[in-house]
Coordinates of C-alpha atoms in Angstrom, one line a residue:
X1 CA 26.7 -1.4 -16.3
X2 CA 23.0 -2.2 -17.1
X3 CA 23.9 -5.9 -17.4
X4 CA 25.5 -5.9 -14.0
X5 CA 22.6 -4.0 -12.5
X6 CA 20.1 -6.5 -13.9
X7 CA 21.9 -9.5 -12.5
X8 CA 22.3 -7.7 -9.1
X9 CA 18.6 -7.0 -9.1
X10 CA 17.7 -10.6 -10.0
X11 CA 20.1 -11.9 -7.2
X12 CA 18.6 -9.6 -4.6
X13 CA 15.1 -10.5 -5.6
X14 CA 15.9 -14.2 -5.4
X15 CA 17.3 -13.8 -1.9
X16 CA 14.1 -11.9 -1.0
X17 CA 12.0 -14.7 -2.5
X18 CA 13.8 -17.3 -0.3
X19 CA 12.8 -15.2 2.7
X20 CA 9.1 -15.5 1.6
X21 CA 8.4 -18.8 -0.1
X22 CA 9.8 -21.6 2.2
X23 CA 7.2 -23.4 4.3
X24 CA 4.5 -21.1 3.0
X25 CA 1.8 -23.7 3.6
X26 CA 3.3 -25.3 6.8
X27 CA 0.9 -23.5 9.1
X28 CA -2.9 -23.4 9.0
X29 CA -4.6 -20.2 8.0
X30 CA -5.3 -17.9 10.8
X31 CA -8.6 -16.1 11.3
X32 CA -8.5 -13.3 8.7
X33 CA -6.7 -15.6 6.2
X34 CA -9.3 -18.3 6.6
X35 CA -12.0 -15.7 6.0
X36 CA -10.4 -14.8 2.6
X37 CA -9.9 -18.5 1.7
X38 CA -13.5 -19.5 2.6
X39 CA -15.0 -16.7 0.5
X40 CA -12.7 -17.7 -2.4
X41 CA -13.5 -21.4 -2.0
X42 CA -17.3 -20.8 -2.3
X43 CA -16.6 -18.6 -5.4
X44 CA -14.8 -21.5 -7.1
X45 CA -17.2 -24.3 -5.9
X46 CA -20.4 -22.4 -6.7
X47 CA -19.1 -21.3 -10.1
X48 CA -20.8 -17.9 -9.9
X49 CA -17.5 -16.1 -9.0
X50 CA -19.2 -13.6 -6.7
X51 CA -17.9 -13.2 -3.1
X52 CA -20.9 -14.1 -1.0
X53 CA -20.6 -14.0 2.8
X54 CA -21.8 -17.6 3.2
X55 CA -21.2 -21.1 1.9
X56 CA -22.9 -24.5 2.2
X57 CA -21.9 -24.6 5.9
X58 CA -23.3 -21.3 6.9
X59 CA -22.2 -17.6 7.2
X60 CA -18.6 -16.5 6.6
X61 CA -17.3 -13.5 8.4
X62 CA -16.4 -12.0 11.8
X63 CA -19.2 -9.5 11.7
X64 CA -22.3 -11.3 10.5
X65 CA -24.7 -8.7 11.7
X66 CA -23.2 -6.0 9.5
X67 CA -22.7 -8.4 6.5
X68 CA -26.3 -9.8 6.4
X69 CA -28.0 -6.6 7.4
X70 CA -26.7 -5.0 4.2
X71 CA -26.4 -7.8 1.7
X72 CA -25.3 -11.5 1.3
X73 CA -22.6 -10.2 -1.0
X74 CA -19.4 -9.4 0.8
X75 CA -19.2 -5.7 1.7
X76 CA -16.7 -5.5 4.5
X77 CA -13.6 -5.4 2.3
X78 CA -12.8 -4.7 -1.4
X79 CA -13.0 -7.9 -3.5
X80 CA -9.6 -8.1 -5.3
X81 CA -8.1 -10.4 -2.6
X82 CA -11.0 -12.8 -3.0
X83 CA -10.5 -13.0 -6.8
X84 CA -6.8 -13.5 -6.4
X85 CA -7.2 -16.4 -4.0
X86 CA -10.1 -17.9 -6.0
X87 CA -8.0 -17.9 -9.2
X88 CA -5.2 -19.7 -7.3
X89 CA -7.6 -22.3 -6.0
X90 CA -9.0 -22.8 -9.6
X91 CA -5.5 -23.2 -11.1
X92 CA -4.1 -25.5 -8.5
X93 CA -5.9 -26.8 -5.5
X94 CA -7.6 -25.6 -2.3
X95 CA -5.0 -25.5 0.4
X96 CA -3.1 -23.1 2.8
X97 CA -0.2 -23.0 0.3
X98 CA -2.3 -22.0 -2.7
X99 CA -4.2 -19.5 -0.6
X100 CA -0.9 -17.7 0.3
X101 CA 1.0 -18.3 -2.9
X102 CA -0.4 -15.4 -5.1
X103 CA 0.1 -12.9 -2.3
X104 CA 3.7 -14.1 -1.8
X105 CA 4.3 -13.6 -5.6
X106 CA 2.7 -10.1 -5.4
X107 CA 5.1 -9.4 -2.5
X108 CA 8.1 -10.5 -4.6
X109 CA 6.9 -8.3 -7.5
X110 CA 6.6 -5.4 -5.1
X111 CA 10.2 -5.9 -4.1
X112 CA 11.4 -6.1 -7.7
X113 CA 9.5 -2.9 -8.4
X114 CA 10.9 -1.3 -5.3
X115 CA 14.5 -1.8 -6.4
X116 CA 13.7 0.0 -9.7
X117 CA 11.8 2.7 -7.9
X118 CA 14.7 3.5 -5.6
X119 CA 17.1 3.8 -8.5
X120 CA 14.7 5.9 -10.5
X121 CA 13.5 8.4 -7.9
X122 CA 16.2 8.3 -5.2
X123 CA 19.5 10.2 -5.2
X124 CA 22.4 8.7 -7.2
X125 CA 24.1 7.5 -4.1
X126 CA 25.2 3.9 -3.4
X127 CA 24.7 4.2 0.4
X128 CA 21.2 5.5 -0.1
X129 CA 20.4 2.6 -2.6
X130 CA 21.8 0.0 -0.2
X131 CA 19.9 1.4 2.8
X132 CA 16.5 1.9 1.0
X133 CA 16.6 -1.6 -0.5
X134 CA 18.1 -3.3 2.5
X135 CA 15.7 -1.8 5.1
X136 CA 12.7 -3.2 3.1
X137 CA 14.4 -6.5 2.5
X138 CA 15.1 -7.1 6.2
X139 CA 11.9 -5.8 7.6
X140 CA 10.5 -8.7 9.5
X141 CA 6.9 -7.3 9.9
X142 CA 6.8 -6.7 6.1
X143 CA 8.1 -10.2 5.4
X144 CA 5.5 -11.8 7.7
X145 CA 2.6 -9.9 6.2
X146 CA 3.6 -10.7 2.6
X147 CA 3.4 -14.4 3.6
X148 CA -0.2 -14.1 4.4
X149 CA -3.3 -14.8 2.3
X150 CA -4.6 -11.2 2.7
X151 CA -4.5 -7.9 0.9
X152 CA -1.2 -6.7 2.4
X153 CA 1.2 -7.5 -0.4
X154 CA -1.4 -6.2 -3.0
X155 CA -1.5 -2.9 -1.1
X156 CA 2.3 -2.7 -1.1
X157 CA 2.6 -3.3 -4.8
X158 CA -0.2 -1.0 -6.0
X159 CA 0.7 1.8 -3.6
X160 CA 4.2 1.8 -5.1
X161 CA 2.9 1.7 -8.7
X162 CA 0.4 4.6 -8.0
X163 CA 3.2 6.7 -6.4
X164 CA 5.5 6.0 -9.3
X165 CA 2.8 7.0 -11.8
X166 CA 2.1 10.2 -9.8
X167 CA 5.8 11.1 -9.8
X168 CA 5.9 10.6 -13.6
X169 CA 3.0 13.0 -14.0
X170 CA 5.0 15.6 -12.0
X171 CA 8.1 14.9 -14.0
X172 CA 6.3 15.2 -17.3
X173 CA 4.8 18.6 -16.3
X174 CA 8.2 19.8 -15.4
X175 CA 9.3 18.9 -18.9
X176 CA 6.2 20.6 -20.2
X177 CA 5.0 17.4 -21.8
X178 CA 1.2 17.3 -22.2
X179 CA 0.8 14.0 -23.9
X180 CA 1.6 10.4 -22.9
X181 CA 1.2 10.8 -19.2
X182 CA 1.6 7.4 -17.5
X183 CA -1.1 4.8 -17.0
X184 CA 0.8 3.6 -13.9
X185 CA -1.1 6.1 -11.8
X186 CA -4.5 4.8 -13.0
X187 CA -3.5 1.1 -12.7
X188 CA -2.0 1.5 -9.3
X189 CA -4.8 3.8 -7.9
X190 CA -7.7 1.7 -9.1
X191 CA -6.3 -1.7 -8.0
X192 CA -5.1 -0.2 -4.6
X193 CA -8.7 0.9 -4.0
X194 CA -9.9 -2.6 -4.8
X195 CA -7.3 -4.0 -2.4
X196 CA -7.1 -1.7 0.6
X197 CA -9.6 1.2 0.7
X198 CA -8.2 3.2 3.7
X199 CA -4.7 3.2 2.1
X200 CA -6.2 4.3 -1.2
X201 CA -8.0 7.2 0.5
X202 CA -4.9 8.3 2.4
X203 CA -2.7 8.1 -0.7
X204 CA -5.1 10.1 -2.9
X205 CA -5.5 12.7 -0.2
X206 CA -1.7 12.9 0.0
X207 CA -1.5 13.5 -3.7
X208 CA -3.9 16.4 -3.5
X209 CA -2.1 18.0 -0.6
X210 CA 1.2 17.7 -2.6
X211 CA -0.5 19.4 -5.5
X212 CA -1.5 22.3 -3.3
X213 CA 2.1 22.4 -2.0
X214 CA 3.4 22.5 -5.6
X215 CA 1.0 25.4 -6.4
X216 CA 2.3 27.6 -3.6
X217 CA 6.0 26.8 -3.8
X218 CA 8.3 28.9 -6.1
X219 CA 8.5 27.8 -9.7
X220 CA 7.1 28.4 -13.2
X221 CA 3.3 28.9 -12.9
X222 CA 2.7 27.2 -16.3
X223 CA 4.4 24.0 -15.1
X224 CA 2.5 24.0 -11.8
X225 CA -0.8 24.4 -13.6
X226 CA 0.1 21.7 -16.1
X227 CA 0.9 19.3 -13.2
X228 CA -2.4 20.1 -11.6
X229 CA -4.4 19.6 -14.8
X230 CA -2.7 16.3 -15.6
X231 CA -3.2 14.9 -12.1
X232 CA -6.8 16.2 -11.9
X233 CA -7.6 14.4 -15.2
X234 CA -6.0 11.2 -14.0
X235 CA -7.8 11.3 -10.7
X236 CA -11.1 11.9 -12.3
X237 CA -10.7 8.9 -14.6
X238 CA -9.7 6.7 -11.6
X239 CA -12.7 8.0 -9.7
X240 CA -15.0 6.6 -12.4
X241 CA -13.7 3.1 -11.5
X242 CA -13.7 3.6 -7.7
X243 CA -16.3 6.1 -6.4
X244 CA -19.5 4.3 -7.5
X245 CA -18.0 1.0 -6.1
X246 CA -17.2 2.7 -2.7
X247 CA -20.8 4.1 -2.5
X248 CA -22.3 0.7 -3.3
X249 CA -20.1 -1.3 -0.9
X250 CA -20.5 1.3 1.9
X251 CA -17.0 0.7 3.0
X252 CA -15.2 3.1 5.2
X253 CA -17.7 4.3 7.7
X254 CA -18.1 1.1 9.7
X255 CA -15.1 1.6 12.0
X256 CA -14.7 5.4 12.4
X257 CA -14.7 6.4 16.0
X258 CA -14.3 9.9 17.5
X259 CA -14.2 8.9 21.2
X260 CA -11.4 10.9 22.8
X261 CA -10.1 7.9 24.8
X262 CA -9.8 5.7 21.7
X263 CA -8.1 8.5 19.8
X264 CA -5.5 8.8 22.6
X265 CA -5.1 5.1 22.7
X266 CA -4.5 4.9 18.9
X267 CA -2.0 7.7 19.1
X268 CA -0.1 5.7 21.7
X269 CA -0.2 2.6 19.5
X270 CA 1.1 4.7 16.5
X271 CA 4.2 5.6 18.5
X272 CA 4.7 2.0 19.8
X273 CA 4.2 0.3 16.5
X274 CA 6.3 2.8 14.4
X275 CA 9.2 3.3 16.9
X276 CA 9.5 -0.4 17.8
X277 CA 9.0 -2.1 14.5
X278 CA 9.4 0.3 11.6
X279 CA 11.2 3.6 12.2
X280 CA 13.3 4.8 15.2
X281 CA 11.8 8.1 16.1
X282 CA 15.2 9.6 17.0
X283 CA 16.1 9.6 13.3
X284 CA 13.8 12.5 12.8
X285 CA 16.2 14.7 14.8
X286 CA 18.4 15.6 11.8
X287 CA 15.4 17.1 10.0
X288 CA 15.6 19.9 12.6
X289 CA 18.8 21.0 10.8
X290 CA 17.7 23.6 8.3
X291 CA 20.0 22.5 5.4
X292 CA 18.8 18.9 5.5
X293 CA 15.1 20.0 5.6
X294 CA 15.6 22.5 2.7
X295 CA 17.4 19.9 0.6
X296 CA 14.6 17.3 1.0
X297 CA 11.9 19.9 0.2
X298 CA 13.1 19.6 -3.4
X299 CA 12.6 15.9 -3.4
X300 CA 9.0 15.1 -4.6
X301 CA 9.3 11.4 -3.5
X302 CA 10.5 12.4 0.0
X303 CA 7.7 15.0 0.3
X304 CA 4.9 12.6 -0.9
X305 CA 6.1 9.9 1.4
X306 CA 6.2 12.3 4.4
X307 CA 2.7 13.6 3.6
X308 CA 1.3 10.1 3.1
X309 CA 2.6 8.9 6.4
X310 CA 1.1 11.9 8.2
X311 CA -2.3 11.5 6.4
X312 CA -2.4 7.8 7.1
X313 CA -1.6 8.2 10.7
X314 CA -4.3 10.9 11.1
X315 CA -6.9 8.7 9.3
X316 CA -6.0 5.6 11.3
X317 CA -6.2 7.6 14.6
X318 CA -10.0 7.6 14.1
X319 CA -10.2 4.0 13.2
X320 CA -11.4 1.4 15.7
X321 CA -10.2 -1.2 16.2
X322 CA -6.7 -0.2 15.1
X323 CA -4.2 -2.8 13.8
X324 CA -0.5 -2.8 13.0
X325 CA -1.2 -4.2 9.5
X326 CA -2.6 -0.8 8.4
X327 CA 1.0 0.5 8.5
X328 CA 2.5 -2.2 6.3
X329 CA 2.2 -0.2 3.0
X330 CA 4.0 2.6 4.7
X331 CA 7.2 0.6 5.5
X332 CA 8.9 1.4 2.1
X333 CA 8.1 5.1 2.7
X334 CA 9.8 5.0 6.1
X335 CA 12.8 3.1 4.5
X336 CA 13.2 5.8 1.8
X337 CA 13.0 8.6 4.4
X338 CA 15.5 6.8 6.7
X339 CA 18.0 6.4 3.9
X340 CA 17.7 10.0 2.9
X341 CA 18.2 11.2 6.5
X342 CA 21.3 9.0 7.0
X343 CA 23.1 10.0 3.8

């Protein structure tokens, strides 16, 4: 059985790769991709391997005033995407293909991990498995973003690893195991921060909300306390590698906006983007049925995904300008919820 599963997993991943890799370098880099590639190129050519917001031809960036009023070092985004691109340029050559290739590979790794995640944390139901994997595999917006030289595929991969690690912390606490809690949470959380800070903020907030939910729901108090202690310890360790960096970079406050008209506009775009491209809103109707809702309240993955979607939408409501790409890491969450509702 394990042998058949492995070969099925390889086959599905190869098919997914064929949806990602062909003609990867056929089109020139668009605005944001070019920004990533230019910063990476100057890192390689200069040899100092620091992402400065300029090269020998002048400033790089779409908001020069912000960049240069703070520092010549890049401060608009986390740096991991620049180092990934620069490493690809160093190993191969500087081109559109090599700019996009490492992100395409990260996207394929994400899908490989997603197949295992669904089997590990989802119900033992073939229809659920087929739906959860198939919905991600055939998501055109997800495929298009993975093909870009930008942080999107990194955010997908590290979000999933962080959630997997968090669920293992919960599982270990339920088994009353105090030692050996996973490093997946730390690895995923830290690298997600250095890939996509708003997504990292939304995910960590979701974990804390879930911890509060676990503390108030029925169950052995000792296990709830153990889960809280294990998570708080892991979160504190991850904060050592992220919080000082966030303060220095001054990321996060540049785009927050509390104008009522912009908030209303963003809420409208939430509905359009999600309903049209990710998740048909009418699928939420079955959740009004008490038995379905009660059944899913016992599913930690379902609850965490639901909380994370809600927190992310709330956070992005106050972001201006608002872009569809912020929702890309949430597509697997929607796929998991859709599959659970349908079965």
